[in-house]
Coordinates of C-alpha atoms in Angstrom, one line a residue:
X1 CA -2.5 1.2 -8.9
X2 CA -2.9 -2.5 -8.3
X3 CA -2.3 -3.9 -4.7
X4 CA 0.3 -6.7 -4.8
X5 CA 0.6 -9.4 -2.2
X6 CA 4.0 -9.8 -0.6
X7 CA 3.0 -12.4 2.0
X8 CA -0.1 -13.4 3.9
X9 CA -1.8 -10.3 5.2
X10 CA 0.6 -7.8 3.7
X11 CA 0.1 -6.0 0.4
X12 CA 2.1 -3.3 -1.5
X13 CA 0.3 -0.2 -2.8
X14 CA 2.8 1.4 -5.3
X15 CA 2.3 4.5 -7.3
X16 CA 4.7 4.3 -10.3
X17 CA 6.0 7.6 -11.5
X18 CA 7.3 6.9 -14.9
X19 CA 7.8 10.5 -16.0
X20 CA 9.3 12.3 -13.0
X21 CA 12.7 13.5 -14.1
X22 CA 13.9 15.5 -11.0
X23 CA 13.5 15.0 -7.2
X24 CA 13.7 17.9 -4.8
X25 CA 14.6 20.1 -7.9
X26 CA 18.1 18.6 -7.5
X27 CA 18.3 14.9 -8.0
X28 CA 18.0 13.5 -11.5
X29 CA 15.6 10.5 -11.9
X30 CA 16.8 8.8 -15.1
X31 CA 14.5 5.8 -14.4
X32 CA 11.6 7.5 -12.6
X33 CA 10.6 6.2 -9.2
X34 CA 7.9 4.6 -7.2
X35 CA 6.2 5.7 -3.9
X36 CA 5.3 2.6 -1.9
X37 CA 2.8 2.2 0.9
X38 CA 2.0 -1.2 2.6
X39 CA -1.1 -2.6 4.2
X40 CA -0.6 -5.0 7.1
X41 CA -3.8 -6.8 8.2
X42 CA -3.8 -8.5 11.6
X43 CA -6.6 -10.5 13.1
X44 CA -7.7 -7.5 15.2
X45 CA -6.3 -4.4 13.6
X46 CA -5.1 -3.1 10.3
X47 CA -2.1 -0.8 9.7
X48 CA -1.0 1.3 6.7
X49 CA 2.7 1.7 6.6
X50 CA 3.5 5.1 5.0
X51 CA 1.4 6.8 2.3
X52 CA 2.0 8.3 -1.1
X53 CA 3.3 11.5 -2.8
X54 CA 0.4 14.1 -2.9
X55 CA 0.1 14.2 -6.8
X56 CA -0.7 10.5 -6.6
X57 CA -3.1 10.7 -3.7
X58 CA -6.3 10.3 -5.8
X59 CA -4.9 7.2 -7.4
X60 CA -3.9 5.8 -4.0
X61 CA -7.3 6.5 -2.4
X62 CA -9.1 5.0 -5.4
X63 CA -7.0 1.8 -5.0
X64 CA -7.9 1.6 -1.3
X65 CA -11.6 2.1 -2.0
X66 CA -11.5 -0.5 -4.7
X67 CA -9.8 -3.0 -2.4
X68 CA -12.7 -3.0 -0.1
X69 CA -10.7 -2.3 3.0
X70 CA -13.2 -2.0 5.8
X71 CA -11.0 0.0 8.2
X72 CA -7.5 1.3 8.9
X73 CA -6.7 1.6 12.5
X74 CA -3.2 2.9 12.3
X75 CA -1.2 4.9 9.8
X76 CA 2.5 4.4 10.5
X77 CA 4.7 7.3 9.4
X78 CA 8.3 6.1 9.2
X79 CA 9.4 9.5 7.9
X80 CA 7.7 12.9 7.5
X81 CA 8.9 13.8 4.0
X82 CA 5.8 14.4 1.9
X83 CA 6.5 11.7 -0.7
X84 CA 5.6 9.3 2.2
X85 CA 3.4 11.3 4.5
X86 CA 1.6 13.6 2.0
X87 CA -1.5 11.4 1.7
X88 CA -2.1 11.1 5.5
X89 CA -4.8 13.8 5.5
X90 CA -6.7 12.0 2.7
X91 CA -6.5 8.6 4.5
X92 CA -7.7 10.2 7.7
X93 CA -10.6 11.7 5.8
X94 CA -11.5 8.2 4.6
X95 CA -10.9 6.6 8.0
X96 CA -11.4 9.3 10.6
X97 CA -10.9 7.0 13.5
X98 CA -7.4 6.0 12.4
X99 CA -4.4 7.1 14.5
X100 CA -1.1 8.3 13.1
X101 CA 1.7 6.3 14.7
X102 CA 5.1 7.8 14.7
X103 CA 8.0 9.1 16.8
X104 CA 8.1 12.6 18.4
X105 CA 10.3 14.2 15.8
X106 CA 8.3 12.9 12.9
X107 CA 5.1 14.0 14.6
X108 CA 6.4 17.5 14.9
X109 CA 7.5 17.6 11.3
X110 CA 4.1 16.3 10.1
X111 CA 2.2 18.9 12.2
X112 CA 4.5 21.6 10.7
X113 CA 3.7 20.6 7.1
X114 CA 0.3 18.9 7.0
X115 CA -3.2 19.6 8.3
X116 CA -3.0 16.8 10.9
X117 CA -4.1 17.6 14.5
X118 CA -2.2 16.6 17.6
X119 CA -5.1 14.4 18.8
X120 CA -4.6 12.2 15.7
X121 CA -1.2 10.9 16.9
X122 CA 0.1 8.0 18.9
X123 CA 3.7 8.7 19.8
X124 CA 6.1 5.8 20.0
X125 CA 9.8 5.3 20.7
X126 CA 12.7 2.9 19.9
X127 CA 11.8 -0.7 20.8
X128 CA 8.1 0.1 21.3
X129 CA 5.5 -2.3 19.7
X130 CA 1.9 -2.2 18.7
X131 CA -0.3 -5.3 18.4
X132 CA -2.5 -6.0 15.4
X133 CA -3.7 -9.3 16.9
X134 CA -1.7 -12.1 15.3
X135 CA 0.8 -9.6 14.0
X136 CA 3.0 -7.1 15.8
X137 CA 4.5 -3.8 14.7
X138 CA 7.9 -3.2 16.3
X139 CA 9.6 0.2 15.9
X140 CA 13.3 0.8 15.5
X141 CA 14.6 4.4 15.5
X142 CA 17.2 4.9 12.7
X143 CA 17.8 8.6 12.8
X144 CA 19.5 10.5 10.0
X145 CA 18.8 8.0 7.2
X146 CA 18.2 10.6 6.0
X147 CA 16.3 12.9 8.3
X148 CA 16.4 13.1 12.1
X149 CA 12.9 11.4 12.3
X150 CA 13.5 8.3 10.2
X151 CA 12.6 4.9 11.6
X152 CA 11.9 1.3 10.6
X153 CA 8.8 -0.7 11.2
X154 CA 9.3 -4.5 11.7
X155 CA 6.7 -7.3 11.7
X156 CA 8.4 -10.3 13.2
X157 CA 5.6 -12.8 12.5
X158 CA 6.0 -12.0 8.8
X159 CA 9.8 -11.4 8.9
X160 CA 9.5 -8.1 7.0
X161 CA 11.0 -4.7 7.7
X162 CA 9.5 -1.5 6.2
X163 CA 12.5 0.8 5.9
X164 CA 11.0 3.8 4.1
X165 CA 13.7 5.8 2.3
X166 CA 16.5 3.7 3.8
X167 CA 17.7 0.9 1.4
X168 CA 15.4 2.3 -1.4
X169 CA 16.0 2.9 -5.1
X170 CA 14.5 5.5 -7.5
X171 CA 13.4 3.0 -10.1
X172 CA 10.0 3.0 -11.9
X173 CA 9.2 -0.7 -12.5
X174 CA 6.2 -3.0 -12.4
X175 CA 8.4 -5.6 -10.8
X176 CA 7.3 -6.2 -7.2
X177 CA 10.7 -7.8 -6.3
X178 CA 14.3 -6.8 -6.9
X179 CA 14.8 -9.8 -9.2
X180 CA 16.9 -7.8 -11.8
X181 CA 19.7 -7.3 -9.3
X182 CA 22.2 -5.6 -11.6
X183 CA 19.6 -3.0 -12.6
X184 CA 18.5 -2.5 -9.0
X185 CA 22.1 -2.2 -7.8
X186 CA 22.7 0.7 -10.1
X187 CA 19.6 2.5 -9.0
X188 CA 20.2 1.8 -5.4
X189 CA 23.8 3.0 -5.6
X190 CA 22.6 6.3 -7.2
X191 CA 20.0 6.6 -4.5
X192 CA 22.6 5.9 -1.7
X193 CA 25.1 8.3 -3.2
X194 CA 22.7 11.2 -3.6
X195 CA 20.7 10.8 -0.4
X196 CA 22.4 8.6 2.2
X197 CA 26.1 9.1 1.6
X198 CA 26.1 12.5 3.5
X199 CA 25.0 10.4 6.5
X200 CA 27.3 7.5 6.0
X201 CA 28.1 6.8 9.7
X202 CA 24.3 6.6 10.4
X203 CA 23.8 4.3 7.5
X204 CA 26.4 2.0 8.9
X205 CA 24.6 1.8 12.2
X206 CA 21.2 1.4 10.5
X207 CA 22.5 -1.5 8.4
X208 CA 23.6 -3.4 11.4
X209 CA 20.3 -2.7 13.2
X210 CA 18.3 -4.0 10.3
X211 CA 20.6 -6.9 9.7
X212 CA 20.0 -8.0 13.3
X213 CA 16.4 -8.8 12.5
X214 CA 15.1 -12.1 11.2
X215 CA 14.1 -11.2 7.7
X216 CA 12.6 -12.7 4.6
X217 CA 11.7 -9.3 3.1
X218 CA 12.9 -5.7 3.1
X219 CA 10.2 -3.3 1.8
X220 CA 11.4 0.3 1.2
X221 CA 9.2 3.2 0.1
X222 CA 11.0 3.7 -3.2
X223 CA 11.7 0.9 -5.7
X224 CA 11.1 -2.9 -5.5
X225 CA 10.9 -5.2 -2.4
X226 CA 14.0 -7.2 -1.5
X227 CA 13.1 -10.9 -1.2
X228 CA 16.8 -11.5 -0.6
X229 CA 17.7 -9.0 2.2
X230 CA 21.5 -9.8 2.2
X231 CA 21.7 -8.4 -1.3
X232 CA 21.0 -4.8 -0.4
X233 CA 22.4 -5.0 3.1
X234 CA 25.8 -6.2 1.8
X235 CA 25.8 -3.4 -0.8
X236 CA 25.1 -0.8 1.8
X237 CA 27.7 -2.2 4.1
X238 CA 30.4 -1.9 1.4
X239 CA 29.3 1.6 0.3
X240 CA 29.1 2.9 3.9
X241 CA 32.4 1.4 5.0
X242 CA 35.4 3.5 5.8
X243 CA 37.6 1.9 3.2
X244 CA 37.6 3.2 -0.4
X245 CA 38.9 1.2 -3.3
X246 CA 41.9 2.3 -5.4
X247 CA 40.0 4.5 -7.9
X248 CA 40.5 8.1 -9.0
X249 CA 37.7 10.5 -10.1
X250 CA 38.6 13.6 -12.1
X251 CA 35.9 16.2 -12.3
X252 CA 37.0 18.7 -14.9
X253 CA 36.2 21.6 -17.3
X254 CA 38.4 22.7 -20.2
X255 CA 37.8 26.0 -22.0
X256 CA 40.7 26.1 -24.5
X257 CA 41.9 22.4 -24.3
X258 CA 44.8 23.0 -21.9
X259 CA 43.1 21.4 -18.9
X260 CA 41.6 18.6 -21.2
X261 CA 45.2 17.8 -22.3
X262 CA 46.3 17.6 -18.7
X263 CA 43.4 15.3 -17.7
X264 CA 44.0 13.0 -20.7
X265 CA 47.7 12.8 -19.9
X266 CA 47.1 12.1 -16.1
X267 CA 44.4 9.5 -17.0
X268 CA 46.8 7.6 -19.2
X269 CA 49.6 7.7 -16.6
X270 CA 47.3 6.4 -13.9
X271 CA 46.1 3.6 -16.2
X272 CA 49.7 2.7 -16.9
X273 CA 50.2 2.3 -13.1
X274 CA 47.2 0.0 -12.8
X275 CA 44.8 2.4 -11.2
X276 CA 41.2 2.8 -12.3
X277 CA 40.2 6.3 -13.2
X278 CA 37.1 8.2 -14.3
X279 CA 37.3 11.7 -15.8
X280 CA 33.9 13.5 -15.6
X281 CA 33.3 16.6 -17.7
X282 CA 31.1 18.6 -15.4
X283 CA 29.8 21.1 -17.9
X284 CA 26.6 19.2 -18.1
X285 CA 26.9 17.5 -14.7
X286 CA 24.6 14.6 -13.8
X287 CA 24.8 15.0 -10.1
X288 CA 23.7 11.4 -9.6
X289 CA 26.4 10.0 -11.8
X290 CA 29.0 12.2 -10.1
X291 CA 27.8 11.2 -6.7
X292 CA 27.9 7.5 -7.6
X293 CA 31.5 7.8 -8.8
X294 CA 32.5 9.2 -5.4
X295 CA 31.0 6.4 -3.3
X296 CA 34.1 4.2 -3.3
X297 CA 36.7 6.6 -4.8
X298 CA 40.0 6.8 -2.9
X299 CA 41.2 9.9 -4.7
X300 CA 39.6 13.0 -6.3
X301 CA 41.5 15.3 -8.6
X302 CA 39.8 18.6 -9.4
X303 CA 40.9 19.9 -12.8
X304 CA 40.0 23.4 -14.0
X305 CA 41.1 26.4 -16.0
X306 CA 41.4 29.6 -13.9
X307 CA 38.3 31.8 -14.2
X308 CA 38.3 35.2 -12.4
X309 CA 41.2 34.0 -10.2
X310 CA 39.4 30.8 -9.2
X311 CA 37.9 27.6 -10.6
X312 CA 35.5 27.4 -13.4
X313 CA 31.9 27.5 -11.9
X314 CA 31.3 23.9 -13.0
X315 CA 34.3 22.6 -11.1
X316 CA 33.4 24.8 -8.1
X317 CA 29.9 23.2 -8.1
X318 CA 31.5 19.8 -8.2
X319 CA 33.7 20.7 -5.3
X320 CA 30.8 22.0 -3.2
X321 CA 28.8 18.8 -4.0
X322 CA 31.8 16.6 -3.0
X323 CA 32.0 18.5 0.2
X324 CA 28.4 18.1 1.2
X325 CA 28.2 14.4 0.1
X326 CA 30.7 13.4 2.7
X327 CA 32.9 11.2 0.4
X328 CA 35.4 8.9 2.0
X329 CA 38.3 9.6 -0.3
X330 CA 41.6 9.7 1.5
X331 CA 43.5 11.7 -1.1
X332 CA 42.9 14.8 -3.3
X333 CA 44.7 17.1 -5.7
X334 CA 44.1 20.1 -7.9
X335 CA 45.4 20.5 -11.5
X336 CA 44.7 23.2 -14.0
X337 CA 45.8 26.1 -16.1
X338 CA 46.0 29.9 -15.9
X339 CA 46.8 32.8 -18.2
X340 CA 48.4 35.4 -15.9
X341 CA 47.5 34.8 -12.3
X342 CA 45.1 33.2 -9.8
X343 CA 45.0 31.0 -6.7
X344 CA 42.9 28.1 -8.1
X345 CA 44.3 25.4 -5.7
X346 CA 43.7 27.5 -2.6
X347 CA 40.1 28.4 -3.6
X348 CA 39.2 24.8 -4.4
X349 CA 40.6 23.6 -1.1
X350 CA 38.6 26.2 0.8
X351 CA 35.5 24.7 -0.7
X352 CA 36.2 21.3 0.8
X353 CA 36.3 21.8 4.6
X354 CA 34.6 18.5 5.3
X355 CA 37.0 16.5 3.2
X356 CA 39.4 14.7 5.5
X357 CA 42.0 13.9 2.9
X358 CA 45.6 14.4 2.2
X359 CA 46.2 16.8 -0.7
X360 CA 49.0 16.2 -3.1
X361 CA 51.0 19.1 -4.4
X362 CA 49.0 20.9 -7.2
X363 CA 50.0 21.0 -10.8
X364 CA 49.4 24.3 -12.5
X365 CA 50.6 25.3 -16.0
X366 CA 50.6 28.6 -17.7
X367 CA 48.9 28.3 -21.1
X368 CA 49.3 24.9 -22.7
X369 CA 51.0 22.1 -20.8
X370 CA 54.6 21.5 -22.0
X371 CA 57.5 19.2 -20.9
X372 CA 57.7 20.6 -17.4
X373 CA 54.0 20.4 -16.8
X374 CA 53.8 16.8 -18.1
X375 CA 56.7 15.9 -15.8
X376 CA 54.7 17.3 -12.8
X377 CA 51.8 15.2 -13.9
X378 CA 54.1 12.2 -13.9
X379 CA 55.1 13.0 -10.4
X380 CA 51.4 13.3 -9.4
X381 CA 50.7 10.0 -10.9
X382 CA 53.6 8.4 -9.0
X383 CA 52.3 10.1 -5.7
X384 CA 48.8 8.7 -6.3
X385 CA 50.2 5.3 -7.1
X386 CA 52.4 5.2 -4.1
X387 CA 49.5 6.2 -1.9
X388 CA 47.5 3.3 -3.4
X389 CA 50.4 0.9 -2.7
X390 CA 51.5 0.7 -6.4
X391 CA 55.2 1.0 -7.3
X392 CA 56.2 3.9 -9.6
X393 CA 56.7 3.1 -13.3
X394 CA 60.4 2.9 -14.2
X395 CA 61.7 5.6 -16.4

């Protein structure tokens, strides 16, 4: 770990995790990640903003020792999750006089999960500040991005905001700054979709709160630093908005090709009507890819064969994910096939209680789709097109 200067008196300490493939035993990490801590040195006091994931603690402490830091007065915990707070005990062992600065909720979470005593804390609230001499730490509460404890630390003299998980990206890179914006956008969108999208309304509020600051830098705790803050703020504003774009996602499974034929036919009919569409075979589902596809989708069509009177487990899992991710789609539908009986559409709808969408009439076929089934898919394509403001295709 090599400390990297961002601006005068502020350095990044980043542990790059090239090989980590899964986060929280749920979220795929196709490009690894980083865990970022930041050192802010004032004329009178020094503060460490967040710490490092526990498996990287030894590397982190070695870098601090090698840097010759004489003291750390404050350890700011923007968020209690252990990929950011996990090295606090080790830092306190190295600097026993340091105080952990955080809000009341974060303090409680840290005390629940780490061996940090109550006396070690300074509790702050929204709008509070702490002087380092010629620099000031200002604290902004940004709850539910993505825990109830999350906050942002702002240094107005250096025009930098430390946003912890908010605005981050799981991206293992030696680049200090987000210069490769296309690559960073993809990683940041995946991160938003998997972690922040369930709290979309809170993300909207937090974006405006951060955007109200005078900023030259945004420094998250995963991924590179943003030296052009509007880049990530504008992306988040679009992703968290209430307006989807005319785009259809079709999570599907096909056991004997019947459902696959229906998906292929519907895809072609939607393309004919000028509507973007993405079929996703969920047999080997990448939850991040699926979540990304839902960020701006206006319509989701669940396509499944009937298994034990309900959906295939892969499609059921996709429906449950869609429900908890809080997508903003305004329309939905169910298509599929059956052999003798089942209530596939009703079961899938019951898995989506949080989806505030209009459901089109389902299309279910017995066995292989034939003329009547294809005609129903034409009708569904017309319904989707009309909902998207596109005129039906003439016969």
